[in-house]
Amino acid sequence: DIQMTQSPSSLSAFVGDSVTITCRASQNINNYLNWYQQKPGNAPKLLIYAASSLQSGVPSRFSGGGSGTDFTLTISSLQPEDFATYSCEQSFSIPRTFGQGTNLEIK
Amino acid sequence: QVQLQESGPGLVKPSETLSLSCTVSVDSIRTYSWAWIRQPPGKALEWIGYIYSSGSTNYSPSLKSRVTIEVDTSKNLLSLKLTSVTPADTAVYYCARLGRFGEIFRRVPQYYYYLDVWGKGTTVIVSS
């Protein structure tokens, strides 16, 4: 199985800040990488697929990058509604695997 | 707009079978592929498996001997069965639509899969 490791596990920032979350795969997954946002008590929401493609309806302050084993999710100009947990998922091979999540908290 | 709604017993006894349903609001459930995902309390998301529009399935190796995912086309219903449950199966269970994006790279079609529509989730506790 491909292991997905996110860093940091938690992060605090101010409204208006820019933050970057990293996801590392245990082997090359090309750009088969998705990012999800999850708020407490809610289902995950797709933000980014194919490492850098923005899902329809997602604000442009979210951006994804990377390929191979190292990937990033950047949120520029944080808004109050962005404070949530973010998870990456590899779609390169079966079984699909997720990162452990990064909890983004308001400072 | 596609909507999904999970349903099932909130409490299951150890060694019994967990059965969940997901009602899908689409014209035909066979048009798409579907997934089940779960999230134990305070833990990461865990992939359970897919059922493709063709009817074929992929399951997590760690659950493969216990899990069955099916669709009932007459009712537009997606189902999950997990046998011989233990407290480790306690989780929020989500059904989701498997989206796909295709592109041609060096003359070879490439498909990217992602979970683009999710149900709200249903909590299942395994306890005697």
PDB file of C-alpha atoms in Angstrom, chain B residues 22-123:
ATOM      1  CA  CYS B  22     -27.015   4.807   0.371  1.00  0.00           C
ATOM      2  CA  THR B  23     -29.906   6.372  -1.528  1.00  0.00           C
ATOM      3  CA  VAL B  24     -28.676   8.095  -4.648  1.00  0.00           C
ATOM      4  CA  SER B  25     -30.648  10.836  -6.380  1.00  0.00           C
ATOM      5  CA  VAL B  26     -29.666  10.255  -9.993  1.00  0.00           C
ATOM      6  CA  ASP B  27     -31.645   9.032 -12.979  1.00  0.00           C
ATOM      7  CA  SER B  28     -29.681   5.801 -13.087  1.00  0.00           C
ATOM      8  CA  ILE B  29     -27.219   4.621 -10.467  1.00  0.00           C
ATOM      9  CA  ARG B  30     -25.421   2.584 -13.133  1.00  0.00           C
ATOM     10  CA  THR B  31     -24.325   5.788 -14.875  1.00  0.00           C
ATOM     11  CA  TYR B  32     -21.656   6.358 -12.258  1.00  0.00           C
ATOM     12  CA  SER B  33     -19.170   4.541 -10.068  1.00  0.00           C
ATOM     13  CA  TRP B  34     -19.452   4.685  -6.287  1.00  0.00           C
ATOM     14  CA  ALA B  35     -17.390   4.350  -3.160  1.00  0.00           C
ATOM     15  CA  TRP B  36     -17.643   3.616   0.534  1.00  0.00           C
ATOM     16  CA  ILE B  37     -15.258   5.387   2.894  1.00  0.00           C
ATOM     17  CA  ARG B  38     -15.157   5.275   6.686  1.00  0.00           C
ATOM     18  CA  GLN B  39     -13.619   7.360   9.435  1.00  0.00           C
ATOM     19  CA  PRO B  40     -13.033   5.919  12.913  1.00  0.00           C
ATOM     20  CA  PRO B  41     -13.398   8.445  15.736  1.00  0.00           C
ATOM     21  CA  GLY B  42     -10.514  10.908  15.683  1.00  0.00           C
ATOM     22  CA  LYS B  43      -8.758   9.046  12.888  1.00  0.00           C
ATOM     23  CA  ALA B  44      -8.021   9.394   9.203  1.00  0.00           C
ATOM     24  CA  LEU B  45     -10.336   8.549   6.349  1.00  0.00           C
ATOM     25  CA  GLU B  46     -10.164   4.901   5.299  1.00  0.00           C
ATOM     26  CA  TRP B  47     -11.071   3.616   1.843  1.00  0.00           C
ATOM     27  CA  ILE B  48     -13.377   0.589   1.880  1.00  0.00           C
ATOM     28  CA  GLY B  49     -13.998   0.008  -1.801  1.00  0.00           C
ATOM     29  CA  TYR B  50     -15.487   0.931  -5.149  1.00  0.00           C
ATOM     30  CA  ILE B  51     -18.208  -0.420  -7.358  1.00  0.00           C
ATOM     31  CA  TYR B  52     -17.738   0.718 -10.928  1.00  0.00           C
ATOM     32  CA  SER B  53     -20.472   1.496 -13.427  1.00  0.00           C
ATOM     33  CA  SER B  54     -19.583  -1.832 -15.064  1.00  0.00           C
ATOM     34  CA  GLY B  55     -20.525  -3.639 -11.849  1.00  0.00           C
ATOM     35  CA  SER B  56     -16.980  -4.693 -11.039  1.00  0.00           C
ATOM     36  CA  THR B  57     -15.590  -3.956  -7.585  1.00  0.00           C
ATOM     37  CA  ASN B  58     -12.348  -3.175  -5.796  1.00  0.00           C
ATOM     38  CA  TYR B  59     -12.013  -3.676  -2.054  1.00  0.00           C
ATOM     39  CA  SER B  60      -9.503  -2.765   0.597  1.00  0.00           C
ATOM     40  CA  PRO B  61      -7.248  -5.802   1.121  1.00  0.00           C
ATOM     41  CA  SER B  62      -7.659  -5.450   4.875  1.00  0.00           C
ATOM     42  CA  LEU B  63     -11.465  -5.759   4.559  1.00  0.00           C
ATOM     43  CA  LYS B  64     -11.795  -7.840   1.401  1.00  0.00           C
ATOM     44  CA  SER B  65     -12.765 -11.072   3.144  1.00  0.00           C
ATOM     45  CA  ARG B  66     -15.633  -9.339   4.983  1.00  0.00           C
ATOM     46  CA  VAL B  67     -16.993  -6.661   2.644  1.00  0.00           C
ATOM     47  CA  THR B  68     -19.515  -6.599  -0.201  1.00  0.00           C
ATOM     48  CA  ILE B  69     -20.560  -3.520  -2.161  1.00  0.00           C
ATOM     49  CA  GLU B  70     -23.555  -3.758  -4.462  1.00  0.00           C
ATOM     50  CA  VAL B  71     -26.041  -1.591  -6.308  1.00  0.00           C
ATOM     51  CA  ASP B  72     -29.758  -2.152  -6.649  1.00  0.00           C
ATOM     52  CA  THR B  73     -30.627  -0.496  -9.927  1.00  0.00           C
ATOM     53  CA  SER B  74     -34.379  -0.833  -9.375  1.00  0.00           C
ATOM     54  CA  LYS B  75     -34.165   1.310  -6.250  1.00  0.00           C
ATOM     55  CA  ASN B  76     -31.117   3.453  -7.098  1.00  0.00           C
ATOM     56  CA  LEU B  77     -29.556   2.103  -3.930  1.00  0.00           C
ATOM     57  CA  LEU B  78     -25.908   1.514  -3.089  1.00  0.00           C
ATOM     58  CA  SER B  79     -25.236  -0.967  -0.292  1.00  0.00           C
ATOM     59  CA  LEU B  80     -22.395  -2.012   1.975  1.00  0.00           C
ATOM     60  CA  LYS B  81     -22.230  -5.245   3.935  1.00  0.00           C
ATOM     61  CA  LEU B  82     -19.457  -5.906   6.435  1.00  0.00           C
ATOM     62  CA  THR B  83     -19.488  -9.242   8.204  1.00  0.00           C
ATOM     63  CA  SER B  84     -18.047 -10.317  11.555  1.00  0.00           C
ATOM     64  CA  VAL B  85     -17.712  -6.785  12.866  1.00  0.00           C
ATOM     65  CA  THR B  86     -15.577  -5.861  15.865  1.00  0.00           C
ATOM     66  CA  PRO B  87     -15.278  -2.627  17.850  1.00  0.00           C
ATOM     67  CA  ALA B  88     -12.513  -1.626  15.396  1.00  0.00           C
ATOM     68  CA  ASP B  89     -15.237  -1.199  12.771  1.00  0.00           C
ATOM     69  CA  THR B  90     -16.802   1.638  14.764  1.00  0.00           C
ATOM     70  CA  ALA B  91     -16.736   4.657  12.467  1.00  0.00           C
ATOM     71  CA  VAL B  92     -18.671   7.186  10.455  1.00  0.00           C
ATOM     72  CA  TYR B  93     -19.441   5.529   7.133  1.00  0.00           C
ATOM     73  CA  TYR B  94     -19.727   7.632   3.986  1.00  0.00           C
ATOM     74  CA  CYS B  95     -20.910   6.796   0.508  1.00  0.00           C
ATOM     75  CA  ALA B  96     -19.509   8.917  -2.299  1.00  0.00           C
ATOM     76  CA  ARG B  97     -19.598   9.265  -6.060  1.00  0.00           C
ATOM     77  CA  LEU B  98     -16.427   8.414  -7.909  1.00  0.00           C
ATOM     78  CA  GLY B  99     -15.711  11.169 -10.390  1.00  0.00           C
ATOM     79  CA  ARG B 100     -13.303  10.835 -13.279  1.00  0.00           C
ATOM     80  CA  PHE B 101     -11.281  13.280 -15.325  1.00  0.00           C
ATOM     81  CA  GLY B 102      -9.597  12.114 -18.499  1.00  0.00           C
ATOM     82  CA  GLU B 103      -6.861  13.599 -20.617  1.00  0.00           C
ATOM     83  CA  ILE B 104      -4.477  12.509 -23.321  1.00  0.00           C
ATOM     84  CA  PHE B 105      -0.822  12.474 -22.306  1.00  0.00           C
ATOM     85  CA  ARG B 106       1.705  11.494 -24.964  1.00  0.00           C
ATOM     86  CA  ARG B 107      -1.147   9.945 -26.977  1.00  0.00           C
ATOM     87  CA  VAL B 108      -2.164   7.780 -24.013  1.00  0.00           C
ATOM     88  CA  PRO B 109      -5.480   8.420 -22.220  1.00  0.00           C
ATOM     89  CA  GLN B 110      -5.051   8.994 -18.512  1.00  0.00           C
ATOM     90  CA  TYR B 111      -7.868   8.955 -16.014  1.00  0.00           C
ATOM     91  CA  TYR B 112      -7.874  10.674 -12.652  1.00  0.00           C
ATOM     92  CA  TYR B 113     -10.375   9.482 -10.066  1.00  0.00           C
ATOM     93  CA  TYR B 114     -11.697  11.433  -7.104  1.00  0.00           C
ATOM     94  CA  LEU B 115     -14.646  11.520  -4.721  1.00  0.00           C
ATOM     95  CA  ASP B 116     -16.670  14.516  -5.811  1.00  0.00           C
ATOM     96  CA  VAL B 117     -20.041  14.045  -4.100  1.00  0.00           C
ATOM     97  CA  TRP B 118     -20.409  12.691  -0.563  1.00  0.00           C
ATOM     98  CA  GLY B 119     -23.258  11.689   1.673  1.00  0.00           C
ATOM     99  CA  LYS B 120     -23.489  13.231   5.134  1.00  0.00           C
ATOM    100  CA  GLY B 121     -22.306  10.006   6.720  1.00  0.00           C
ATOM    101  CA  THR B 122     -23.835   7.630   9.220  1.00  0.00           C
ATOM    102  CA  THR B 123     -22.320   6.675  12.565  1.00  0.00           C
TER     103      THR B 123
END
